[in-house]
mmCIF file of C-alpha atoms in Angstrom:
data_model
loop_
_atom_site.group_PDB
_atom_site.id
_atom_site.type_symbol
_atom_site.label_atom_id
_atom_site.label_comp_id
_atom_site.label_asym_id
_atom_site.label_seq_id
_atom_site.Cartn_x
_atom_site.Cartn_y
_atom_site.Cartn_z
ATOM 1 C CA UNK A 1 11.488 -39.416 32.501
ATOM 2 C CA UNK A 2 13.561 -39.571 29.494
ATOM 3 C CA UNK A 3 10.399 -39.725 27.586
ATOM 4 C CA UNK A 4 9.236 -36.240 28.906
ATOM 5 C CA UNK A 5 12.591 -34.465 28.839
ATOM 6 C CA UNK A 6 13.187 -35.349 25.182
ATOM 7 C CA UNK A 7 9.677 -33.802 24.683
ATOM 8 C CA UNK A 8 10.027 -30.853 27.139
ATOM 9 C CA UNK A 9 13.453 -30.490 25.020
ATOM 10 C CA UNK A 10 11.524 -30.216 21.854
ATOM 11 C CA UNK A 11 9.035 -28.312 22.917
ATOM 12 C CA UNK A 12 11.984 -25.854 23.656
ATOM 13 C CA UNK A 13 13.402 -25.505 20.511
ATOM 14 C CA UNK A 14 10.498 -25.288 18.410
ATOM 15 C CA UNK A 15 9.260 -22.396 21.272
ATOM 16 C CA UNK A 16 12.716 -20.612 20.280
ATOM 17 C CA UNK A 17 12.116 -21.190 16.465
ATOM 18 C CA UNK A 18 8.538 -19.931 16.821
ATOM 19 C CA UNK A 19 9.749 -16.898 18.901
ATOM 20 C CA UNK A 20 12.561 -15.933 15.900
ATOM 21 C CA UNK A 21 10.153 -16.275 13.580
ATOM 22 C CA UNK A 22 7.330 -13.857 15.753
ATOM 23 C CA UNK A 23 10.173 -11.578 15.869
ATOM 24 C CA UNK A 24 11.324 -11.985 12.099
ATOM 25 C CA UNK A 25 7.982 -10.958 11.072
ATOM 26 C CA UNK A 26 7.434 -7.711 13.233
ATOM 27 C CA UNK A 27 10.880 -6.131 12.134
ATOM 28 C CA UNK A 28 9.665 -6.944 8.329
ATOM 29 C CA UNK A 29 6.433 -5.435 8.778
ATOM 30 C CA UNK A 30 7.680 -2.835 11.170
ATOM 31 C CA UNK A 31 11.522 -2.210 9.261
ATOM 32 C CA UNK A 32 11.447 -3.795 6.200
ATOM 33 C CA UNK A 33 13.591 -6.628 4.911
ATOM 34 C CA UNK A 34 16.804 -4.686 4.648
ATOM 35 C CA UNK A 35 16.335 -2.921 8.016
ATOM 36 C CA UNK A 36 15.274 -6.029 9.950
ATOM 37 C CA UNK A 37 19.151 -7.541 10.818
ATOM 38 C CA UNK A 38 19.704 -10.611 12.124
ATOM 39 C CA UNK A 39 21.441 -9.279 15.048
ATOM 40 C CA UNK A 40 17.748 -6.892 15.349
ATOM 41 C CA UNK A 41 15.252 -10.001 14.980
ATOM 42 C CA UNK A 42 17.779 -11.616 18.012
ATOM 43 C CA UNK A 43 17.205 -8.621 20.064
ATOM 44 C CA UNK A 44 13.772 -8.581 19.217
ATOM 45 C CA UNK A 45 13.242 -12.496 20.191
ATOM 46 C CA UNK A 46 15.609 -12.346 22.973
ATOM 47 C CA UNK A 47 17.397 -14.809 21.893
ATOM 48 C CA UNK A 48 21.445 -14.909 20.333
ATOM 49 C CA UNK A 49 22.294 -13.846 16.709
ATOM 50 C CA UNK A 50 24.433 -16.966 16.131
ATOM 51 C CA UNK A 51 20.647 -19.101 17.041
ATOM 52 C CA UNK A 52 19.424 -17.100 14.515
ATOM 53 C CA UNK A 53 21.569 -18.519 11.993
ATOM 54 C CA UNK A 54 21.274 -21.888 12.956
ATOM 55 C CA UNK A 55 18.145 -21.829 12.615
ATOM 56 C CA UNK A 56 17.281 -20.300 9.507
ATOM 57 C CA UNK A 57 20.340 -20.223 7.610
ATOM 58 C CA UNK A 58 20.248 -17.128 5.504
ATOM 59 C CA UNK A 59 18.001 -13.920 5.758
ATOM 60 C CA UNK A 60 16.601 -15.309 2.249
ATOM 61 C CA UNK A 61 15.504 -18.708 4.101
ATOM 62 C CA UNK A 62 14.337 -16.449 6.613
ATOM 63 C CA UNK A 63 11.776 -14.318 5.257
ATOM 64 C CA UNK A 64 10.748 -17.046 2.751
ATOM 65 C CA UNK A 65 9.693 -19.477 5.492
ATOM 66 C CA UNK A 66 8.380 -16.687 8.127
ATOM 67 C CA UNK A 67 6.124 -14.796 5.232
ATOM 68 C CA UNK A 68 4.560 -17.798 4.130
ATOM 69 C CA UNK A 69 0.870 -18.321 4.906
ATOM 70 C CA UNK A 70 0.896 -20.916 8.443
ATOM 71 C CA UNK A 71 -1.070 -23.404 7.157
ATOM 72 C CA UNK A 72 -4.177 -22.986 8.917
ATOM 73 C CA UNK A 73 -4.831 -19.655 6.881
ATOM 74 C CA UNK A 74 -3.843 -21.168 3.598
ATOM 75 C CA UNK A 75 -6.687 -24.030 4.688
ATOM 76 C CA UNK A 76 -9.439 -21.124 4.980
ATOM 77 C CA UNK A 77 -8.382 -19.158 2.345
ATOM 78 C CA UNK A 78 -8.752 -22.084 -0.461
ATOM 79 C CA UNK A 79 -12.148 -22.736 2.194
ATOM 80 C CA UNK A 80 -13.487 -19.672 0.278
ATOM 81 C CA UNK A 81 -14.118 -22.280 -2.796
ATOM 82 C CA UNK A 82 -16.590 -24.156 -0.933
ATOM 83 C CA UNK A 83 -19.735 -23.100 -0.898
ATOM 84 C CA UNK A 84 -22.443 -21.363 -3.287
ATOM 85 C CA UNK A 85 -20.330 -19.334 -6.021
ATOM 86 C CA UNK A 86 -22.429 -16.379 -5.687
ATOM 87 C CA UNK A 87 -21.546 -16.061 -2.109
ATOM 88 C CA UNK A 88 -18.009 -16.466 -2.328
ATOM 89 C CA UNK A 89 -17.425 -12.727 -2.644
ATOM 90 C CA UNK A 90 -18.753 -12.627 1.303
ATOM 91 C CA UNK A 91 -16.589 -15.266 2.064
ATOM 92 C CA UNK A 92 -13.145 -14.009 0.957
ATOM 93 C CA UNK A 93 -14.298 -10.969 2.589
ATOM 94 C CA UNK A 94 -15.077 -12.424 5.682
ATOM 95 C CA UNK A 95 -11.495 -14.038 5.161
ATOM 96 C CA UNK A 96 -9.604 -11.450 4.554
ATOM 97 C CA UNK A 97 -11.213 -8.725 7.236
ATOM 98 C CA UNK A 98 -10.783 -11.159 9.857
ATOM 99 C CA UNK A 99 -6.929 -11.927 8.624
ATOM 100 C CA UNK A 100 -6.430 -8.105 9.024
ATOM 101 C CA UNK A 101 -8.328 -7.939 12.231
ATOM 102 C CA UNK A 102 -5.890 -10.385 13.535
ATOM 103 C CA UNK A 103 -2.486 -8.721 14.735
ATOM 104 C CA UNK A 104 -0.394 -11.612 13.801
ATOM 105 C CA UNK A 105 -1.838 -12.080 10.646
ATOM 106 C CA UNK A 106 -2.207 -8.637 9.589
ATOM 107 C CA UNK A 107 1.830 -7.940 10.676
ATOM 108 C CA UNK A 108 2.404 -11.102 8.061
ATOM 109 C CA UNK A 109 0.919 -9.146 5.048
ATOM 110 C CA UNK A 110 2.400 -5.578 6.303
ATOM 111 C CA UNK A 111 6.030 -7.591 6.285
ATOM 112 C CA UNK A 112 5.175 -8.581 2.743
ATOM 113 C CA UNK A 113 4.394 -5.399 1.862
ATOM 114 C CA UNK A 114 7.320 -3.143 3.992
ATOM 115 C CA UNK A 115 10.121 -5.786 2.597
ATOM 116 C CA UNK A 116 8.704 -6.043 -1.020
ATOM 117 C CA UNK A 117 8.809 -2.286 -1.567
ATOM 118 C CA UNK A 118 12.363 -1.780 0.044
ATOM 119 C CA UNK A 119 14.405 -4.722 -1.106
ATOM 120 C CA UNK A 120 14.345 -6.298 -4.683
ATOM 121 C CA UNK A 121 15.337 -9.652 -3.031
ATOM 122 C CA UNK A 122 12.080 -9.650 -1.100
ATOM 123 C CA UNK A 123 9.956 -7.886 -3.906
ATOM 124 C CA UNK A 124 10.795 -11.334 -5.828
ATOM 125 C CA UNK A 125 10.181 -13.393 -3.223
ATOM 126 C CA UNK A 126 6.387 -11.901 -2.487
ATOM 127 C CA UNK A 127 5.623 -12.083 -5.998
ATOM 128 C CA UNK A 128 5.944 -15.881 -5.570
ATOM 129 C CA UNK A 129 3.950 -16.242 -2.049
ATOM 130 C CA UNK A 130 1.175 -13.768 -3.657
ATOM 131 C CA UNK A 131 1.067 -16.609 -6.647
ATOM 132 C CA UNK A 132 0.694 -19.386 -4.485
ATOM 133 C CA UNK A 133 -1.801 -18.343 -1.930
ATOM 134 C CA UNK A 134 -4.599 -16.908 -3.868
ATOM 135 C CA UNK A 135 -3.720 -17.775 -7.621
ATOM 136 C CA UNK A 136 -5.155 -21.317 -6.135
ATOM 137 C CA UNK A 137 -8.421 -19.662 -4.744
ATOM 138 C CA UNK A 138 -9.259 -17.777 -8.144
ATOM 139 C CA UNK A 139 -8.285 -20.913 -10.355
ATOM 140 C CA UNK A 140 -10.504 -22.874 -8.841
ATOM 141 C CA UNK A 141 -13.368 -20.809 -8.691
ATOM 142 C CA UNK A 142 -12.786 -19.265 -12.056
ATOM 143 C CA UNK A 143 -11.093 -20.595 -15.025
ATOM 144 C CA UNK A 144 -10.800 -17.481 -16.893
ATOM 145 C CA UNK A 145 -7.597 -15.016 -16.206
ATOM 146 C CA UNK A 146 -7.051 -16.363 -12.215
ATOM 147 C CA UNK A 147 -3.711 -14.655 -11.847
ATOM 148 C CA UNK A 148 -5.448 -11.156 -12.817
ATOM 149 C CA UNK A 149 -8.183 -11.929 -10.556
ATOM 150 C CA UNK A 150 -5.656 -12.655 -7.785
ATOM 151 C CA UNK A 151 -3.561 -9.435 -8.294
ATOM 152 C CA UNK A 152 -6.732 -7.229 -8.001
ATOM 153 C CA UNK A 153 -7.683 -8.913 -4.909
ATOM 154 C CA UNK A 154 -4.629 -8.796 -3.457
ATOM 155 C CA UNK A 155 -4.029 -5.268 -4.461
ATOM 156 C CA UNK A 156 -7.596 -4.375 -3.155
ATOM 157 C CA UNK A 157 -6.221 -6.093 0.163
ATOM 158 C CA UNK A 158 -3.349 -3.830 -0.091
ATOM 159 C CA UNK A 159 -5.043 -0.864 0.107
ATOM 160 C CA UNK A 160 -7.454 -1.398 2.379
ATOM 161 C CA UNK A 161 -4.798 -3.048 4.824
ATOM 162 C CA UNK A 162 -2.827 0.124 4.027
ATOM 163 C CA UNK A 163 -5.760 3.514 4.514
ATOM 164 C CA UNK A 164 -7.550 1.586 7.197
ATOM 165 C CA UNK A 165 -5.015 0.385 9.755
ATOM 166 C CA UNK A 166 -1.818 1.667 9.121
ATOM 167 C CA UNK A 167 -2.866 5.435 7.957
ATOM 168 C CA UNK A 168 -5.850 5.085 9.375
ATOM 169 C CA UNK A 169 -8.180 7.111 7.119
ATOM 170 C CA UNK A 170 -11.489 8.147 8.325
ATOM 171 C CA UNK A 171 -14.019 6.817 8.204
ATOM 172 C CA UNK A 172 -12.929 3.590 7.025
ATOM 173 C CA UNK A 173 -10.270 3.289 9.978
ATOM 174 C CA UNK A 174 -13.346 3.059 12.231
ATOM 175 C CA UNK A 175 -15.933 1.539 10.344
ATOM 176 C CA UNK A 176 -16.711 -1.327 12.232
ATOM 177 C CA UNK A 177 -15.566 -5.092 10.743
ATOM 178 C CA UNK A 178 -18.928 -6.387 9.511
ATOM 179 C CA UNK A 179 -19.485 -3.192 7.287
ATOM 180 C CA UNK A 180 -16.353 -3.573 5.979
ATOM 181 C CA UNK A 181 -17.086 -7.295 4.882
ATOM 182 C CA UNK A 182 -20.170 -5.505 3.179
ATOM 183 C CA UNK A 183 -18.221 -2.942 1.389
ATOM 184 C CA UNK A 184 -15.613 -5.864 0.293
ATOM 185 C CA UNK A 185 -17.727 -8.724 -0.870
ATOM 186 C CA UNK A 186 -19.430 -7.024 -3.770
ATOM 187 C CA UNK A 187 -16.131 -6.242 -5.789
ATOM 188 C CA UNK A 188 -14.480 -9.337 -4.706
ATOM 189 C CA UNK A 189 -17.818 -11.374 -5.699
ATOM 190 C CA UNK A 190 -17.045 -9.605 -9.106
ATOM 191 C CA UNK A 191 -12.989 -10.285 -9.301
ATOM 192 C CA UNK A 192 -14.317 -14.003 -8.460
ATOM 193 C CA UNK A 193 -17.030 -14.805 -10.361
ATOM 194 C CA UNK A 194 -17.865 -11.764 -12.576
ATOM 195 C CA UNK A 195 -16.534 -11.538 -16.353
ATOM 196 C CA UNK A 196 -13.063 -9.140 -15.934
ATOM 197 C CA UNK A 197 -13.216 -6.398 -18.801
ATOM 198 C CA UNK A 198 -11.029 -6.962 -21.652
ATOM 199 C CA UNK A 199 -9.989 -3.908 -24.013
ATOM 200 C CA UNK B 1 17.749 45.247 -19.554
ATOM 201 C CA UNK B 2 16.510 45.933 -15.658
ATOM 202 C CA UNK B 3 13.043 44.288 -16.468
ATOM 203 C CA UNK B 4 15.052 41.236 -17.775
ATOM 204 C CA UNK B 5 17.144 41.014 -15.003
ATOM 205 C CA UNK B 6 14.519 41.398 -12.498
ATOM 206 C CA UNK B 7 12.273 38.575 -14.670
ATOM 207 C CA UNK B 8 15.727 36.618 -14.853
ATOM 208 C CA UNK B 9 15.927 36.592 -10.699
ATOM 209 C CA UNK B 10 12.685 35.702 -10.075
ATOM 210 C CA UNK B 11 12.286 32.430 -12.748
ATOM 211 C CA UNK B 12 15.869 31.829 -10.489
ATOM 212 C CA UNK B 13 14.110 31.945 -7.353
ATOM 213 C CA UNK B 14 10.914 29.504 -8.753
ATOM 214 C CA UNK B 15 13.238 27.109 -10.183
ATOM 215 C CA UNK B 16 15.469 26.996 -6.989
ATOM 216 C CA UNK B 17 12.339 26.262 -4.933
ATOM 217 C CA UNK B 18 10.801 23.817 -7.437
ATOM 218 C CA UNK B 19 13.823 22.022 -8.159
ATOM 219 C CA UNK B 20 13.578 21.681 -4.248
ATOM 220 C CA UNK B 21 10.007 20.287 -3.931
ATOM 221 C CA UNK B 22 11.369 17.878 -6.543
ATOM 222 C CA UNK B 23 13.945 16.548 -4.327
ATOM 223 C CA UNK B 24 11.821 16.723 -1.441
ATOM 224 C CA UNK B 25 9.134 14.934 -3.307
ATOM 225 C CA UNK B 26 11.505 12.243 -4.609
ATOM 226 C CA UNK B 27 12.723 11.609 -1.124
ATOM 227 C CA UNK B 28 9.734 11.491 0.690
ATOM 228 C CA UNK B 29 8.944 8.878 -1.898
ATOM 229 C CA UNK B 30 11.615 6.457 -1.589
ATOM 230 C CA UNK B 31 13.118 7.128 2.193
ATOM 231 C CA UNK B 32 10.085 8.479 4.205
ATOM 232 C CA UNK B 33 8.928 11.239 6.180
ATOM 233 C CA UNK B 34 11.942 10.458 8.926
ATOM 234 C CA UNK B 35 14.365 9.793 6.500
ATOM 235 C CA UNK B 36 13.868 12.820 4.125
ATOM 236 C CA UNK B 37 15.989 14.888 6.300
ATOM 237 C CA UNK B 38 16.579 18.766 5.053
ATOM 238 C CA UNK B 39 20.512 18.008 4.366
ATOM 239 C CA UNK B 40 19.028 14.841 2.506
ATOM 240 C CA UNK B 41 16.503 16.907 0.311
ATOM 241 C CA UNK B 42 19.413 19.427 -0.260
ATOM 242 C CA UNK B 43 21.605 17.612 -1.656
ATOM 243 C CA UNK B 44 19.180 15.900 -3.878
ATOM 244 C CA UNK B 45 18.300 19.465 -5.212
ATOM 245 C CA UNK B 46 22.060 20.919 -5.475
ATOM 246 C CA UNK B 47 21.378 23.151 -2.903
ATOM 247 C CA UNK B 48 22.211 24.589 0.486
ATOM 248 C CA UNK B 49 20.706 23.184 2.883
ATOM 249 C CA UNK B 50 19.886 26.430 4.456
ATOM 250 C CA UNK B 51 17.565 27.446 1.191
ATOM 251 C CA UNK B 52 15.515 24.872 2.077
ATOM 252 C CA UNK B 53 15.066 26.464 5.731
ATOM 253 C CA UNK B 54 14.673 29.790 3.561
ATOM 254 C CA UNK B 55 11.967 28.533 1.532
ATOM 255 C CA UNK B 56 10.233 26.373 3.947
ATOM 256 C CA UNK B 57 10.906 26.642 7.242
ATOM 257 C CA UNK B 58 10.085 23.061 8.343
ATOM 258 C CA UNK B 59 9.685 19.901 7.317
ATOM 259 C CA UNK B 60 6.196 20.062 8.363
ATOM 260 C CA UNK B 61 5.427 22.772 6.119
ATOM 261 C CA UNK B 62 7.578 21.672 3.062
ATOM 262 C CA UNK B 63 5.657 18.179 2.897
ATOM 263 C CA UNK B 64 2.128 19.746 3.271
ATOM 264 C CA UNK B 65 3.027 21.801 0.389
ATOM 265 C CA UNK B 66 4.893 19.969 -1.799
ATOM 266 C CA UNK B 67 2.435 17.113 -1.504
ATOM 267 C CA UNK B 68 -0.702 18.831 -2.521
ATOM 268 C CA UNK B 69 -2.091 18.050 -5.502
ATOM 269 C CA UNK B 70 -0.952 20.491 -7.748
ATOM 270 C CA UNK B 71 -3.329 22.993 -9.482
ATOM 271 C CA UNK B 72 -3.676 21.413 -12.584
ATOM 272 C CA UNK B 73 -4.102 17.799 -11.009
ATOM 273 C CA UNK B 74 -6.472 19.064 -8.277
ATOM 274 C CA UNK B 75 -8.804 21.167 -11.317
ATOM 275 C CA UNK B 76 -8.986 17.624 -13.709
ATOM 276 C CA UNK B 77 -9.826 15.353 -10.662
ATOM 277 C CA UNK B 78 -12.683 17.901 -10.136
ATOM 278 C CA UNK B 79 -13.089 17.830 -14.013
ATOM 279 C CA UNK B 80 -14.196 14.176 -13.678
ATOM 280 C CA UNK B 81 -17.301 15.185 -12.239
ATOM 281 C CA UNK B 82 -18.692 16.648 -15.569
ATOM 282 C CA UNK B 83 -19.940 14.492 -18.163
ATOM 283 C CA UNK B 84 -22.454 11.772 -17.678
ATOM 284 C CA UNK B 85 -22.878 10.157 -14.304
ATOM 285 C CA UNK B 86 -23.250 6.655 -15.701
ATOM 286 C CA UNK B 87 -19.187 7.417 -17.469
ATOM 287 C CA UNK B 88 -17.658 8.770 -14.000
ATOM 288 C CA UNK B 89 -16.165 5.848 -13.182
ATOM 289 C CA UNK B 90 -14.324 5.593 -16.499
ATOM 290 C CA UNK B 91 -13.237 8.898 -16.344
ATOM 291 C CA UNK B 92 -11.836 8.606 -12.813
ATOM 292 C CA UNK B 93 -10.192 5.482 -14.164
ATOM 293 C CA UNK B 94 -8.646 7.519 -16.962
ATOM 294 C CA UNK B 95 -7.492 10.081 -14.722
ATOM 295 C CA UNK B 96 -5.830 7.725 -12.124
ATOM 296 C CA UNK B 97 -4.290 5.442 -14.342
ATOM 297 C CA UNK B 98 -2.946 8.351 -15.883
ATOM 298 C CA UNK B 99 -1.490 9.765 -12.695
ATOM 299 C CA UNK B 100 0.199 6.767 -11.736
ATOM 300 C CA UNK B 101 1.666 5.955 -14.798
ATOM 301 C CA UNK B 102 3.574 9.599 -14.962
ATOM 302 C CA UNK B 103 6.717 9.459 -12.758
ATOM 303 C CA UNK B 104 5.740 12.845 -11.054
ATOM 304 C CA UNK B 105 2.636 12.167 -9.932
ATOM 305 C CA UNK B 106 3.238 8.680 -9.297
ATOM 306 C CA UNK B 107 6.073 9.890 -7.101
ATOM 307 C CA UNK B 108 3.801 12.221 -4.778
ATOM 308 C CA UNK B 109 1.228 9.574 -4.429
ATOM 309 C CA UNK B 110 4.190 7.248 -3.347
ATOM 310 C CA UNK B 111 5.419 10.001 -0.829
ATOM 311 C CA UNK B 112 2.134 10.796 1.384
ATOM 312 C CA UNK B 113 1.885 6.544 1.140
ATOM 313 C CA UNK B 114 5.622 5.907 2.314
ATOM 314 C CA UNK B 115 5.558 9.124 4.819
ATOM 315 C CA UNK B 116 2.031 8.276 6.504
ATOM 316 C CA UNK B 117 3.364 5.118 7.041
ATOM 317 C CA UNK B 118 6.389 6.090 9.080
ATOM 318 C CA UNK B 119 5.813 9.017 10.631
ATOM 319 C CA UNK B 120 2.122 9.819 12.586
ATOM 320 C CA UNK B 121 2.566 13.260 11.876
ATOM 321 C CA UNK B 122 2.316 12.843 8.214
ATOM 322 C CA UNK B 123 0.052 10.471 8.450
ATOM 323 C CA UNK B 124 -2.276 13.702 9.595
ATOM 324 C CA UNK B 125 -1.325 15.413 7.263
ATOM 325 C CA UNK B 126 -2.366 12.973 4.555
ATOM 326 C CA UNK B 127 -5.078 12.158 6.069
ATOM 327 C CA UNK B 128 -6.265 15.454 5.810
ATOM 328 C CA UNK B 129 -4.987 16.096 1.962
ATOM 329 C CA UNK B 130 -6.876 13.216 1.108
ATOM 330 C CA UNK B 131 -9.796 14.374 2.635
ATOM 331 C CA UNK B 132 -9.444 17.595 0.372
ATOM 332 C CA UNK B 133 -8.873 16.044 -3.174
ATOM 333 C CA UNK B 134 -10.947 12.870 -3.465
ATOM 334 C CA UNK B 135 -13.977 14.010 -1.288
ATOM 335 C CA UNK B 136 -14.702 16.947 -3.082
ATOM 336 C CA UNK B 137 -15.208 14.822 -6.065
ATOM 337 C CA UNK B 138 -17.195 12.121 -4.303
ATOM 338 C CA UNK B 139 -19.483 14.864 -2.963
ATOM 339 C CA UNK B 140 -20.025 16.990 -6.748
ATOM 340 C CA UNK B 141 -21.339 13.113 -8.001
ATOM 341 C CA UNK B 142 -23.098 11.338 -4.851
ATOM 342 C CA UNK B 143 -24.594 12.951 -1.718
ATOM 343 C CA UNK B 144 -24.587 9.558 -0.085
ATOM 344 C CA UNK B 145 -21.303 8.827 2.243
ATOM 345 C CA UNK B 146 -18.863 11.003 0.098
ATOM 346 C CA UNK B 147 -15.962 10.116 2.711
ATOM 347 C CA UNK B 148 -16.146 6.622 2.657
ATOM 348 C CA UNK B 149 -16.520 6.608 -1.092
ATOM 349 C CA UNK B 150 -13.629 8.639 -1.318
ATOM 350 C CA UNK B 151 -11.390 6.461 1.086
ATOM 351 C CA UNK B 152 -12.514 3.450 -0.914
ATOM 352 C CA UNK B 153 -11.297 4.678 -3.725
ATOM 353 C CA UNK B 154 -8.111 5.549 -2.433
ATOM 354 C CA UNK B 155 -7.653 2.866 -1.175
ATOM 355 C CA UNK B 156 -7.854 1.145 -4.389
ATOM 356 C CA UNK B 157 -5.635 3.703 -5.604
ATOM 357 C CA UNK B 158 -2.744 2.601 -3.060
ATOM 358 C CA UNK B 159 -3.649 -0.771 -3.704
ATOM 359 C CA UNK B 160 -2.717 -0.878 -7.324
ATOM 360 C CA UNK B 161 -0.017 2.074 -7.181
ATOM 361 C CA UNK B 162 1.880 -0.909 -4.917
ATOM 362 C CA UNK B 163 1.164 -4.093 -6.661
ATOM 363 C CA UNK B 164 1.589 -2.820 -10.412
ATOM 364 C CA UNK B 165 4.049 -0.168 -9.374
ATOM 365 C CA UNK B 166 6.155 -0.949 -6.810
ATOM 366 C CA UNK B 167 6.619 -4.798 -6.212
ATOM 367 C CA UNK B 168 5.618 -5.204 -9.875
ATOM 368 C CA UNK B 169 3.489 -8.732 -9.482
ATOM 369 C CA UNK B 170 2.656 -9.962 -12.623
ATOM 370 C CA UNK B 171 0.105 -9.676 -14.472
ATOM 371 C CA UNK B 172 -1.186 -6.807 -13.003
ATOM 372 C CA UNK B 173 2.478 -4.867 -14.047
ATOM 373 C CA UNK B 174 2.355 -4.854 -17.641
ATOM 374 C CA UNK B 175 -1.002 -4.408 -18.079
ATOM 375 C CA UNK B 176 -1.568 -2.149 -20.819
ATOM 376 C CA UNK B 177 -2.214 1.216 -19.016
ATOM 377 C CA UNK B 178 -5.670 1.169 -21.262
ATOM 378 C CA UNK B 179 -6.303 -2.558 -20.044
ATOM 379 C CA UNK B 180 -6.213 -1.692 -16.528
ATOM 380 C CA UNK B 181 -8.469 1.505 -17.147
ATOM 381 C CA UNK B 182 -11.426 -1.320 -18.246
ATOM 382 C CA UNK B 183 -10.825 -3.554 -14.812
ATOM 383 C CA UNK B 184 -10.879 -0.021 -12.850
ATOM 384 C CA UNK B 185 -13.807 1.412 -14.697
ATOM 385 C CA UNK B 186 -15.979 -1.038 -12.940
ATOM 386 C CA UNK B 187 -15.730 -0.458 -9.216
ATOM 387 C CA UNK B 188 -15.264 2.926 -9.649
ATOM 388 C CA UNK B 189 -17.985 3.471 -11.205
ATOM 389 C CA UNK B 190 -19.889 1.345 -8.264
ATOM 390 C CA UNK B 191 -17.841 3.492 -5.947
ATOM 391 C CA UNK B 192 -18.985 6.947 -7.111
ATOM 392 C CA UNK B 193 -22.766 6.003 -8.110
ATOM 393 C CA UNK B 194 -23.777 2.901 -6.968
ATOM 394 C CA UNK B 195 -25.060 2.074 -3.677
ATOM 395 C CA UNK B 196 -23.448 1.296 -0.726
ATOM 396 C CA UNK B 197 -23.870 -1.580 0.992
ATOM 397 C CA UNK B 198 -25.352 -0.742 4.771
ATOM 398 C CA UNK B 199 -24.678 -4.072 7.022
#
């Protein structure tokens, strides 16, 4: 008995955290970091304002710990390493178009993106997540400029993220996922592997 | 002295409504389609707010036309089409990089991005401007999928105009502008000549 209320207690809490956090990241993507209150992300997870805060402290603490990759992403993105090199271009694609595919995942990039571009605060802090996540996919795949080679895939990511599903630009807003990974893992296959230009 | 003061009125009358689309443009750009309200865009331009009605009308019509490309833009986009095929991409580079790096044009591309993203009317109404200045340039070069070249390319176009621009994530942002004309040169070119791939 006590064993199983102490768990079904737990299991409660980190439900309630989870549920703040769901709600965190839909009012960044959706609002933006200044927009997305503490008393809105309460609302949104149904939940009160002051659990809010005693959960996550500060709106900083927040963001930083609800924009981060869960770790089962950041496990299949540095994934993309393994494998033959000249097919790793198809395999970040396959990554990434799947990531977008996935509502949960795809709201975690648009927060990034919404909360960068309207709040300083936040622009800092996604400069540092965009570092760690894929600076450690390029680096190990290429020694030769891997921060470069992350910011063009990521920026490339941007985009398409941006004209496909939230603008929805024809046809690319339909084209259908696997085409997309086609259309994706030839430049990515060159930000990987290929020799960047230098002026 | 009455052809003076009848030239006088009318470069009056321009200025008034340009110095408007330059408010309107600069709003759209940093608030939105929702946010850019008339009394918002007037005040930004020194005006009243019922000029803008008198120019105008509504906000539908001021944002399709001060987002167009404007002449001169539209005409050297175009321009990129002559010259030799295997050198397109470079020149499209050259003109991009060029856009985005003047505040002006930097600040309409920002607008139809920021506005199509909160608002599904003008996200219509970019999707259709796009369709009118990239396509027509994707078509003049390649008969082969001129859309989905064009929205590619865009799409790169957003991406970068976010990461370098916006959130400023290093090293991408101080890339020399000539620098980042080289790693664009590439998959533009591939984009405008090349094949697509056809999963």
């Amino acid at each position: 008995m006590t064993m199983s209320r102490r768990s079904g207690r737990r299991a409660g809490t980190s439900q309630t955290r989870e549920q703040i956090a769901a709600a965190a990241r839909t009012l960044f993507a959706e609002a933006g970091y200044d927009r997305a209150t503490f008393r809105a992300i309460a609302t949104e997870a149904g939940v009160d304002p002051a659990l809010v805060v005693h959960f996550y402290g500060s709106k900083q603490e927040l963001f930083r710990e609800v924009m981060q990759l869960p770790p089962e992403l950041a496990a299949a993105l540095a994934g993309v390493a393994d494998g033959p090199a000249d097919e790793a271009g198809r395999r970040l694609a396959a990554f990434v178009v799947g990531g977008m595919e996935n509502p949960a995942s795809r709201s975690l990039v648009l927060g990034r993106i919404r909360s960068a571009s309207s709040h300083p605060d936040a622009a800092a802090m996604v400069r540092e997540l965009v570092g760690r996540d894929m600076v450690r996919l390029t680096a190990a795949i290429s020694g030769d400029r891997p921060q470069l080679r992350a910011v063009l895939i990521g920026s490339q990511l941007v985009g398409i993220l941006i004209t496909r599903y939230v603008v929805g630009v024809e046809p690319l807003a339909s084209l259908p996922p696997d085409q997309l990974i086609e259309q994706l893992a030839p430049p990515f296959q060159r930000l990987l592997t290929g020799s960047l230009a230098t002026a």
